[in-house]
Amino acid sequence: MKKFFFQKILQKEGWLFNTKISIDKEGKIKEIQKNYQGADYEQLIPIAIPGIPNAHSHAFQYAMAGMTENHPYNSQSDFWSWRKNMYDFALNIDPDDFQNIATMLYSEMLSNGYTHVAEFHYLHHDKNGQSYSSLSEMGERILIAGKNAGIDVTLVPVFYNQGNFNTAFHKKQRRFINKNSDDYFKLIECSRSKCKLYNSNLGVGIHSIRAVKDFMITELIDFNQNKYPFHLHISEQLKEVEDCLNNYSLRPVEWLYSNFEVGENHHLVHATHLNKKEIKLITQNKSNVILCPTTEGNLADGFFKLKEFQENKGNWCLGSDSHIGLSPLEEIRLLDYGLRLQTNSRKTFYNNETANASHLVMNKIFFNGMKAMGIERKNYFEKECSLNFIEIDEKRPLIKSSENEDLLNTIFYTGDIRNIKSTYVKGLNRTEINKNIDLSKNYYQTIRKIKEKM
Ligand SMILES: [Zn+2]
């Protein structure tokens, strides 16, 4: 049993002072003692906040971040042109590459304070579109990468069946495709046993309502019975809304809630383009929206209707999606300042329980984020849960001078990665451990090899 002493640690109810937390060999919390006066502990941590869940990731896209920012004078540059580059990239990644990229990415996520990631995974097949001898070969590489980097993973193998509404898939999408529901269920079964092997969680989902035939979505919802968290992209781009109206005579979110029982277990990624009725459908059914502000900005998706969504008490959390940005602080501030710039009001995050913006944000991104991982939590630090936290550098000038009531706001609004001393998962300092394992060599070789092929 290892014992930590926290001078300040953030719980749902606010800062706790002088708290001793004991963990077992697996890093699970066995005891939390508030106002501890003794000296029986091995490690002192001045300031800690909970590790942040990253509820939406496509690991392979990390390797192309920064590679799509040349915009020739006479050509179009939008989500759809970016997607063409992404498909070419995806076709050139073998399982070893995939694992190397994900390992590097997850290590970087940890440095930025993420301690759990939901990998929205659709690179299922080989370059010819054929199954690997193990159906979840690529999913297992994600789990290995998570284990090696030391981040908790929820693997979400998603169903991808067609190119667009009532449209066959493009040959460049061949690695993503499951022919029918049975095919996908076999993948889920195989992924489930791999997740068990690596002590990871499983999710299910569809890439989007445009990528899976309607009757197959019904088959999947019946199969899942709300057992695993259900993830899907929805209403990211205006063209997607128009295509849905042309094919189903309803907007995507309207169509989804009209045809299926969608509730708390459903995690809608982006949901950028919503009308008032759709906001009500999501919030009244207590579904969760996973916002990915840096990716949504980078891909010119649009700005989420945060003001109306909050007024309806909507649930939301964060994902880094394409990984153009890897800091949860950057995601939060982009979301906040985007709205401030639109409304000329500084009051973005608020409710009738707290006036403190960061305490509200932490509550949303932690509890809804963990739910997206398939984990129900009542507090940031609880008995029988892993001790995952971010150690804040108490010596940084603004942190050192901050009063307790402003401390989390100072961390969220004024800081960057330099404020993070270390990130711990299961009581282990992953920042220190990952410094000593050379993840970069394999990663650089992989990137060079992919670039040569393209
Ligand atoms: Zn995505």
Short mmCIF file of C-alpha atoms and ligand atoms in Angstrom, two decimals:
data_model
loop_
_atom_site.label_atom_id
_atom_site.label_comp_id
_atom_site.label_asym_id
_atom_site.label_seq_id
_atom_site.Cartn_x
_atom_site.Cartn_y
_atom_site.Cartn_z
CA MET A 1 0.00 0.00 0.00
CA LYS A 2 1.36 3.44 -0.98
CA LYS A 3 0.31 6.59 0.87
CA PHE A 4 0.10 10.08 -0.65
CA PHE A 5 -0.37 13.33 1.25
CA PHE A 6 -2.09 16.12 -0.68
CA GLN A 7 -1.88 19.65 0.69
CA LYS A 8 -4.68 20.64 -1.72
CA ILE A 9 -6.72 18.20 -3.79
CA LEU A 10 -9.86 19.00 -5.76
CA GLN A 11 -13.03 17.06 -4.99
CA LYS A 12 -16.52 17.72 -6.36
CA GLU A 13 -17.38 19.75 -3.25
CA GLY A 14 -14.25 21.93 -3.63
CA TRP A 15 -10.65 21.89 -2.39
CA LEU A 16 -9.75 19.46 0.36
CA PHE A 17 -6.74 20.32 2.53
CA ASN A 18 -4.19 17.96 4.04
CA THR A 19 -5.69 14.77 2.67
CA LYS A 20 -4.05 11.39 2.89
CA ILE A 21 -4.93 8.88 0.17
CA SER A 22 -3.76 5.27 0.37
CA ILE A 23 -3.71 3.01 -2.68
CA ASP A 24 -3.15 -0.70 -3.24
CA LYS A 25 -0.66 -2.33 -5.65
CA GLU A 26 -3.01 -1.79 -8.59
CA GLY A 27 -3.27 1.94 -7.86
CA LYS A 28 -6.83 1.68 -6.52
CA ILE A 29 -7.84 4.06 -3.73
CA LYS A 30 -8.35 2.20 -0.45
CA GLU A 31 -8.68 5.08 1.97
CA ILE A 32 -9.23 8.86 1.92
CA GLN A 33 -8.45 10.67 5.18
CA LYS A 34 -9.35 14.36 5.28
CA ASN A 35 -7.51 16.83 7.56
CA TYR A 36 -4.76 14.32 8.20
CA GLN A 37 -2.31 15.53 10.84
CA GLY A 38 0.24 12.67 10.92
CA ALA A 39 3.40 12.01 8.94
CA ASP A 40 2.77 8.45 7.78
CA TYR A 41 3.01 8.89 3.99
CA GLU A 42 5.59 8.34 1.25
CA GLN A 43 4.85 11.18 -1.12
CA LEU A 44 3.78 14.79 -0.66
CA ILE A 45 1.83 16.52 -3.46
CA PRO A 46 1.21 20.26 -2.96
CA ILE A 47 -1.67 20.70 -5.47
CA ALA A 48 -3.65 18.07 -7.40
CA ILE A 49 -6.68 18.09 -9.67
CA PRO A 50 -8.35 15.03 -11.21
CA GLY A 51 -7.02 13.57 -14.46
CA ILE A 52 -9.19 14.62 -17.39
CA PRO A 53 -11.07 12.16 -19.62
CA ASN A 54 -10.57 12.61 -23.35
CA ALA A 55 -13.84 11.26 -24.76
CA HIS A 56 -13.05 11.29 -28.49
CA SER A 57 -9.85 10.32 -30.28
CA HIS A 58 -8.76 9.06 -33.69
CA ALA A 59 -5.18 8.15 -32.80
CA PHE A 60 -3.82 7.79 -36.35
CA GLN A 61 -4.81 11.36 -37.22
CA TYR A 62 -2.25 12.66 -34.74
CA ALA A 63 0.48 11.81 -37.24
CA MET A 64 -1.01 14.16 -39.86
CA ALA A 65 -1.66 17.10 -37.51
CA GLY A 66 0.08 20.13 -39.00
CA MET A 67 0.42 18.45 -42.40
CA THR A 68 -2.73 19.92 -43.93
CA GLU A 69 -2.20 23.63 -43.45
CA ASN A 70 -1.05 24.56 -46.95
CA HIS A 71 -3.98 26.17 -48.72
CA PRO A 72 -3.16 26.89 -52.40
CA TYR A 73 -4.60 30.15 -53.74
CA ASN A 74 -6.86 28.58 -56.35
CA SER A 75 -8.15 25.52 -54.57
CA GLN A 76 -10.83 24.70 -52.05
CA SER A 77 -9.79 23.85 -48.50
CA ASP A 78 -12.53 22.56 -46.25
CA PHE A 79 -13.56 19.55 -44.20
CA TRP A 80 -14.11 17.45 -47.32
CA SER A 81 -10.72 18.21 -48.89
CA TRP A 82 -9.08 17.48 -45.50
CA ARG A 83 -10.97 14.18 -45.40
CA LYS A 84 -9.42 13.14 -48.75
CA ASN A 85 -5.95 13.64 -47.25
CA MET A 86 -6.99 11.69 -44.17
CA TYR A 87 -8.17 8.74 -46.28
CA ASP A 88 -4.83 8.65 -48.15
CA PHE A 89 -3.05 8.75 -44.83
CA ALA A 90 -5.18 5.96 -43.34
CA LEU A 91 -4.41 3.71 -46.31
CA ASN A 92 -0.69 3.84 -45.55
CA ILE A 93 -0.70 2.81 -41.89
CA ASP A 94 0.11 -0.77 -40.95
CA PRO A 95 -0.50 -2.22 -37.45
CA ASP A 96 3.03 -1.41 -36.19
CA ASP A 97 2.70 2.18 -37.43
CA PHE A 98 -0.68 2.45 -35.77
CA GLN A 99 0.71 1.27 -32.45
CA ASN A 100 3.75 3.60 -32.65
CA ILE A 101 1.61 6.63 -33.43
CA ALA A 102 -0.90 5.84 -30.68
CA THR A 103 1.85 5.25 -28.09
CA MET A 104 3.45 8.62 -28.82
CA LEU A 105 0.05 10.32 -28.85
CA TYR A 106 -1.09 8.83 -25.56
CA SER A 107 2.17 9.80 -23.90
CA GLU A 108 1.64 13.38 -25.11
CA MET A 109 -1.96 13.29 -23.88
CA LEU A 110 -0.71 12.35 -20.42
CA SER A 111 1.73 15.28 -20.42
CA ASN A 112 -1.27 17.50 -21.08
CA GLY A 113 -3.34 16.08 -18.23
CA TYR A 114 -5.56 13.51 -19.95
CA THR A 115 -5.62 10.22 -18.05
CA HIS A 116 -8.35 8.30 -19.91
CA VAL A 117 -9.11 8.21 -23.62
CA ALA A 118 -12.05 6.86 -25.65
CA GLU A 119 -10.62 5.71 -28.96
CA PHE A 120 -13.29 6.02 -31.66
CA HIS A 121 -11.83 3.35 -33.85
CA TYR A 122 -12.70 2.48 -37.46
CA LEU A 123 -9.42 1.43 -39.06
CA HIS A 124 -10.45 -2.21 -38.78
CA HIS A 125 -9.12 -3.93 -41.90
CA ASP A 126 -5.91 -4.24 -43.86
CA LYS A 127 -4.96 -2.04 -46.81
CA ASN A 128 -6.97 -4.22 -49.21
CA GLY A 129 -10.05 -4.08 -47.02
CA GLN A 130 -9.56 -7.68 -45.82
CA SER A 131 -9.89 -8.76 -42.19
CA TYR A 132 -6.70 -9.38 -40.24
CA SER A 133 -6.37 -12.92 -38.86
CA SER A 134 -7.48 -11.44 -35.54
CA LEU A 135 -10.57 -9.32 -36.24
CA SER A 136 -9.49 -6.77 -33.67
CA GLU A 137 -5.81 -6.64 -34.63
CA MET A 138 -5.86 -2.83 -34.93
CA GLY A 139 -7.99 -2.38 -31.80
CA GLU A 140 -5.52 -4.49 -29.85
CA ARG A 141 -2.69 -2.20 -31.03
CA ILE A 142 -4.58 0.68 -29.41
CA LEU A 143 -4.83 -1.28 -26.17
CA ILE A 144 -1.11 -2.10 -26.27
CA ALA A 145 -0.29 1.57 -26.92
CA GLY A 146 -2.47 2.58 -23.96
CA LYS A 147 -0.76 0.06 -21.73
CA ASN A 148 2.74 1.11 -22.80
CA ALA A 149 2.08 4.83 -22.43
CA GLY A 150 0.12 4.26 -19.21
CA ILE A 151 -3.22 5.85 -20.11
CA ASP A 152 -6.61 4.23 -19.40
CA VAL A 153 -8.36 3.31 -22.65
CA THR A 154 -11.98 2.76 -23.61
CA LEU A 155 -11.94 1.13 -27.03
CA VAL A 156 -14.92 2.10 -29.18
CA PRO A 157 -14.83 0.05 -32.41
CA VAL A 158 -17.39 1.78 -34.61
CA PHE A 159 -19.64 0.47 -37.32
CA TYR A 160 -18.98 1.91 -40.79
CA ASN A 161 -20.97 0.49 -43.65
CA GLN A 162 -21.48 2.99 -46.50
CA GLY A 163 -19.96 6.13 -48.05
CA ASN A 164 -22.94 8.42 -47.46
CA PHE A 165 -26.74 8.12 -47.09
CA ASN A 166 -27.82 5.38 -49.53
CA THR A 167 -24.43 5.53 -51.23
CA ALA A 168 -21.89 2.73 -51.55
CA PHE A 169 -18.54 3.26 -49.86
CA HIS A 170 -15.64 4.79 -51.76
CA LYS A 171 -12.73 2.42 -52.37
CA LYS A 172 -10.54 4.60 -50.16
CA GLN A 173 -12.87 3.83 -47.24
CA ARG A 174 -12.34 0.08 -47.63
CA ARG A 175 -10.40 -0.35 -44.39
CA PHE A 176 -13.33 0.96 -42.34
CA ILE A 177 -16.17 -1.18 -43.68
CA ASN A 178 -18.19 -3.90 -41.99
CA LYS A 179 -20.50 -5.55 -44.54
CA ASN A 180 -23.42 -6.03 -42.17
CA SER A 181 -24.37 -6.07 -38.49
CA ASP A 182 -23.24 -9.66 -37.92
CA ASP A 183 -19.83 -8.75 -39.22
CA TYR A 184 -19.69 -5.83 -36.81
CA PHE A 185 -20.97 -7.91 -33.86
CA LYS A 186 -18.12 -10.41 -34.46
CA LEU A 187 -15.68 -7.49 -34.29
CA ILE A 188 -17.29 -6.35 -31.03
CA GLU A 189 -17.03 -9.84 -29.53
CA CYS A 190 -13.36 -10.07 -30.44
CA SER A 191 -12.70 -6.53 -29.13
CA ARG A 192 -14.54 -7.36 -25.91
CA SER A 193 -12.21 -10.26 -25.13
CA LYS A 194 -9.16 -8.11 -25.94
CA CYS A 195 -10.42 -5.32 -23.66
CA LYS A 196 -10.76 -7.84 -20.87
CA LEU A 197 -7.20 -9.00 -21.46
CA TYR A 198 -5.86 -5.42 -21.17
CA ASN A 199 -8.21 -4.39 -18.36
CA SER A 200 -9.81 -1.79 -20.62
CA ASN A 201 -13.38 -0.68 -21.20
CA LEU A 202 -15.42 -1.21 -24.35
CA GLY A 203 -17.82 1.07 -26.16
CA VAL A 204 -19.90 0.57 -29.30
CA GLY A 205 -21.18 2.96 -31.92
CA ILE A 206 -21.66 4.00 -35.50
CA HIS A 207 -19.36 6.31 -37.39
CA SER A 208 -22.39 8.51 -38.20
CA ILE A 209 -25.95 8.11 -39.40
CA ARG A 210 -24.73 8.71 -42.95
CA ALA A 211 -22.22 5.82 -42.69
CA VAL A 212 -24.61 3.04 -41.54
CA LYS A 213 -27.92 1.93 -43.07
CA ASP A 214 -30.93 2.72 -40.88
CA PHE A 215 -32.02 -0.88 -40.25
CA MET A 216 -28.48 -1.77 -39.19
CA ILE A 217 -28.55 1.03 -36.59
CA THR A 218 -31.70 -0.62 -35.19
CA GLU A 219 -29.91 -3.98 -35.10
CA LEU A 220 -27.01 -2.46 -33.21
CA ILE A 221 -29.19 -0.65 -30.66
CA ASP A 222 -31.08 -3.93 -30.06
CA PHE A 223 -27.80 -5.80 -29.72
CA ASN A 224 -26.32 -3.33 -27.26
CA GLN A 225 -29.34 -2.94 -24.94
CA ASN A 226 -27.50 0.02 -23.38
CA LYS A 227 -24.82 -2.33 -22.08
CA TYR A 228 -21.90 -0.32 -23.48
CA PRO A 229 -21.69 3.45 -24.04
CA PHE A 230 -22.86 4.26 -27.57
CA HIS A 231 -20.83 6.86 -29.52
CA LEU A 232 -21.54 8.51 -32.87
CA HIS A 233 -20.51 11.57 -34.91
CA ILE A 234 -23.49 13.76 -35.75
CA SER A 235 -24.23 17.09 -37.50
CA GLU A 236 -20.59 18.09 -37.77
CA GLN A 237 -20.88 19.72 -41.17
CA LEU A 238 -23.68 21.68 -42.89
CA LYS A 239 -23.48 19.40 -45.94
CA GLU A 240 -24.20 16.45 -43.67
CA VAL A 241 -27.39 18.15 -42.44
CA GLU A 242 -28.44 18.92 -46.04
CA ASP A 243 -27.74 15.34 -47.18
CA CYS A 244 -29.82 14.03 -44.28
CA LEU A 245 -32.72 16.35 -45.15
CA ASN A 246 -32.52 15.19 -48.79
CA ASN A 247 -32.52 11.50 -47.86
CA TYR A 248 -34.57 11.26 -44.65
CA SER A 249 -36.55 14.53 -44.78
CA LEU A 250 -35.37 15.32 -41.26
CA ARG A 251 -32.27 16.89 -39.76
CA PRO A 252 -29.78 14.34 -38.30
CA VAL A 253 -30.58 14.78 -34.59
CA GLU A 254 -34.34 14.96 -35.29
CA TRP A 255 -34.11 11.79 -37.35
CA LEU A 256 -32.06 9.97 -34.73
CA TYR A 257 -34.47 10.71 -31.86
CA SER A 258 -37.54 10.05 -34.06
CA ASN A 259 -36.38 6.57 -34.96
CA PHE A 260 -34.56 5.21 -31.92
CA GLU A 261 -34.64 5.29 -28.18
CA VAL A 262 -31.75 7.62 -27.48
CA GLY A 263 -30.91 8.54 -23.90
CA GLU A 264 -28.24 8.90 -21.24
CA ASN A 265 -26.06 6.15 -22.67
CA HIS A 266 -25.65 7.96 -26.02
CA HIS A 267 -22.67 10.20 -26.66
CA LEU A 268 -23.06 12.53 -29.62
CA VAL A 269 -19.77 13.77 -31.03
CA HIS A 270 -19.78 17.39 -32.31
CA ALA A 271 -23.55 18.03 -32.74
CA THR A 272 -22.39 21.36 -34.18
CA HIS A 273 -25.44 22.26 -36.24
CA LEU A 274 -28.53 22.11 -34.04
CA ASN A 275 -31.86 23.91 -34.11
CA LYS A 276 -33.89 24.65 -30.97
CA LYS A 277 -35.94 21.46 -31.30
CA GLU A 278 -32.79 19.34 -31.58
CA ILE A 279 -31.25 21.00 -28.51
CA LYS A 280 -34.39 20.06 -26.57
CA LEU A 281 -34.30 16.47 -27.87
CA ILE A 282 -30.71 16.00 -26.68
CA THR A 283 -31.13 17.71 -23.32
CA GLN A 284 -34.55 16.31 -22.39
CA ASN A 285 -33.28 12.79 -23.09
CA LYS A 286 -30.13 13.54 -21.04
CA SER A 287 -27.75 12.47 -23.79
CA ASN A 288 -24.17 13.69 -23.71
CA VAL A 289 -22.42 15.82 -26.33
CA ILE A 290 -18.67 15.37 -26.85
CA LEU A 291 -17.24 18.70 -27.98
CA CYS A 292 -13.88 18.87 -29.77
CA PRO A 293 -13.34 22.63 -30.15
CA THR A 294 -9.80 22.66 -31.62
CA THR A 295 -10.67 20.06 -34.26
CA GLU A 296 -14.04 21.66 -34.95
CA GLY A 297 -12.22 24.98 -35.44
CA ASN A 298 -9.44 23.46 -37.52
CA LEU A 299 -11.89 21.68 -39.83
CA ALA A 300 -14.15 24.73 -40.09
CA ASP A 301 -17.15 22.78 -38.79
CA GLY A 302 -18.94 25.65 -37.07
CA PHE A 303 -19.49 26.77 -33.49
CA PHE A 304 -21.60 24.64 -31.15
CA LYS A 305 -24.78 26.28 -29.77
CA LEU A 306 -23.29 26.34 -26.29
CA LYS A 307 -25.42 29.15 -24.86
CA GLU A 308 -28.78 27.56 -25.68
CA PHE A 309 -27.46 24.11 -24.79
CA GLN A 310 -26.38 25.31 -21.33
CA GLU A 311 -29.68 27.12 -20.78
CA ASN A 312 -31.31 23.71 -21.29
CA LYS A 313 -28.91 22.10 -18.77
CA GLY A 314 -27.18 20.03 -21.45
CA ASN A 315 -24.49 17.47 -20.64
CA TRP A 316 -21.16 17.84 -22.40
CA CYS A 317 -17.52 16.83 -22.18
CA LEU A 318 -14.34 17.10 -24.24
CA GLY A 319 -12.45 15.17 -26.91
CA SER A 320 -9.28 16.01 -28.85
CA ASP A 321 -10.51 14.15 -31.96
CA SER A 322 -7.90 14.78 -34.72
CA HIS A 323 -5.35 15.98 -32.08
CA ILE A 324 -4.53 19.27 -33.76
CA GLY A 325 -4.68 20.46 -30.14
CA LEU A 326 -3.78 18.23 -27.20
CA SER A 327 -4.45 20.47 -24.24
CA PRO A 328 -7.80 20.28 -22.44
CA LEU A 329 -7.16 23.89 -21.36
CA GLU A 330 -7.00 24.98 -25.00
CA GLU A 331 -10.29 23.18 -25.70
CA ILE A 332 -12.03 24.86 -22.76
CA ARG A 333 -10.75 28.33 -23.58
CA LEU A 334 -11.58 28.07 -27.27
CA LEU A 335 -15.12 27.10 -26.33
CA ASP A 336 -15.42 29.88 -23.77
CA TYR A 337 -13.81 32.67 -25.77
CA GLY A 338 -15.66 31.69 -28.96
CA LEU A 339 -18.89 32.36 -27.10
CA ARG A 340 -17.62 35.54 -25.42
CA LEU A 341 -16.65 36.90 -28.84
CA GLN A 342 -20.10 36.08 -30.23
CA THR A 343 -22.15 37.42 -27.29
CA ASN A 344 -20.07 40.27 -25.82
CA SER A 345 -20.72 38.66 -22.46
CA ARG A 346 -18.02 37.18 -20.22
CA LYS A 347 -20.51 34.84 -18.62
CA THR A 348 -20.10 31.57 -20.51
CA PHE A 349 -20.06 28.78 -17.97
CA TYR A 350 -22.63 29.27 -15.24
CA ASN A 351 -25.50 27.59 -13.43
CA ASN A 352 -27.45 28.13 -10.22
CA GLU A 353 -25.03 26.00 -8.17
CA THR A 354 -21.71 27.80 -8.70
CA ALA A 355 -20.43 31.10 -10.00
CA ASN A 356 -16.99 29.61 -10.47
CA ALA A 357 -16.52 28.85 -14.18
CA SER A 358 -13.74 26.28 -13.78
CA HIS A 359 -15.46 24.29 -11.04
CA LEU A 360 -18.48 23.99 -13.31
CA VAL A 361 -16.34 23.01 -16.30
CA MET A 362 -14.41 20.39 -14.33
CA ASN A 363 -17.67 18.87 -13.13
CA LYS A 364 -19.00 18.61 -16.72
CA ILE A 365 -15.86 17.29 -18.38
CA PHE A 366 -15.08 14.78 -15.64
CA PHE A 367 -18.44 13.15 -14.92
CA ASN A 368 -19.81 13.24 -18.48
CA GLY A 369 -16.39 12.26 -19.83
CA MET A 370 -16.18 9.25 -17.52
CA LYS A 371 -19.71 8.25 -18.47
CA ALA A 372 -18.61 8.27 -22.11
CA MET A 373 -15.90 5.79 -21.03
CA GLY A 374 -18.61 3.55 -19.56
CA ILE A 375 -17.70 4.51 -15.97
CA GLU A 376 -20.20 6.00 -13.52
CA ARG A 377 -18.52 8.23 -10.93
CA LYS A 378 -19.83 10.16 -7.94
CA ASN A 379 -16.70 12.11 -7.04
CA TYR A 380 -13.29 12.89 -8.53
CA PHE A 381 -11.52 10.68 -5.99
CA GLU A 382 -13.40 7.67 -4.62
CA LYS A 383 -12.60 4.40 -2.90
CA GLU A 384 -12.02 1.47 -5.31
CA CYS A 385 -11.29 3.87 -8.20
CA SER A 386 -7.84 4.42 -9.71
CA LEU A 387 -5.81 7.29 -8.29
CA ASN A 388 -5.49 9.41 -11.46
CA PHE A 389 -4.49 13.04 -11.03
CA ILE A 390 -2.58 16.01 -12.37
CA GLU A 391 0.09 17.47 -10.11
CA ILE A 392 0.13 21.24 -10.53
CA ASP A 393 3.43 23.09 -10.18
CA GLU A 394 2.90 25.10 -7.02
CA LYS A 395 5.95 27.26 -7.75
CA ARG A 396 4.59 28.92 -10.92
CA PRO A 397 4.06 32.62 -10.13
CA LEU A 398 0.30 32.88 -10.69
CA ILE A 399 -0.37 29.54 -9.02
CA LYS A 400 1.70 30.46 -5.99
CA SER A 401 -0.09 33.77 -5.51
CA SER A 402 -3.61 32.46 -6.16
CA GLU A 403 -6.25 32.36 -3.40
CA ASN A 404 -8.02 29.03 -3.03
CA GLU A 405 -11.28 30.34 -4.48
CA ASP A 406 -9.45 31.41 -7.68
CA LEU A 407 -6.97 28.55 -7.88
CA LEU A 408 -8.81 26.36 -10.41
CA ASN A 409 -9.67 29.40 -12.54
CA THR A 410 -5.99 30.37 -12.49
CA ILE A 411 -5.06 26.84 -13.62
CA PHE A 412 -7.70 26.74 -16.37
CA TYR A 413 -7.53 30.30 -17.67
CA THR A 414 -3.94 31.50 -17.24
CA GLY A 415 -1.91 28.36 -17.60
CA ASP A 416 -0.46 26.03 -20.17
CA ILE A 417 1.39 22.74 -19.99
CA ARG A 418 4.15 24.38 -17.88
CA ASN A 419 1.76 24.42 -14.93
CA ILE A 420 1.58 20.62 -15.01
CA LYS A 421 4.42 19.06 -13.06
CA SER A 422 3.37 15.44 -13.61
CA THR A 423 0.38 13.30 -14.49
CA TYR A 424 -0.35 10.21 -12.41
CA VAL A 425 -2.34 7.16 -13.48
CA LYS A 426 -3.07 4.42 -10.94
CA GLY A 427 -0.73 6.22 -8.55
CA LEU A 428 2.22 6.07 -10.99
CA ASN A 429 3.98 9.18 -12.23
CA ARG A 430 3.59 8.60 -15.99
CA THR A 431 5.39 11.85 -16.88
CA GLU A 432 8.56 10.55 -15.19
CA ILE A 433 8.18 6.96 -16.43
CA ASN A 434 7.52 8.01 -20.03
CA LYS A 435 10.59 10.26 -20.05
CA ASN A 436 12.68 7.14 -19.56
CA ILE A 437 11.19 5.00 -22.32
CA ASP A 438 12.16 6.04 -25.80
CA LEU A 439 8.81 6.35 -27.55
CA SER A 440 10.05 8.87 -30.06
CA LYS A 441 12.45 6.70 -32.10
CA ASN A 442 9.77 4.30 -33.37
CA TYR A 443 7.42 7.21 -33.87
CA TYR A 444 9.80 9.25 -36.06
CA GLN A 445 10.71 6.21 -38.15
CA THR A 446 7.02 5.53 -38.65
CA ILE A 447 6.23 9.07 -39.77
CA ARG A 448 9.19 9.09 -42.18
CA LYS A 449 8.09 5.76 -43.68
CA ILE A 450 4.48 6.91 -44.18
CA LYS A 451 5.56 10.18 -45.78
CA GLU A 452 7.83 8.31 -48.21
CA LYS A 453 4.91 6.10 -49.27
CA MET A 454 2.48 8.95 -49.86
ZN ZN B 1 -14.20 12.15 -34.78
#
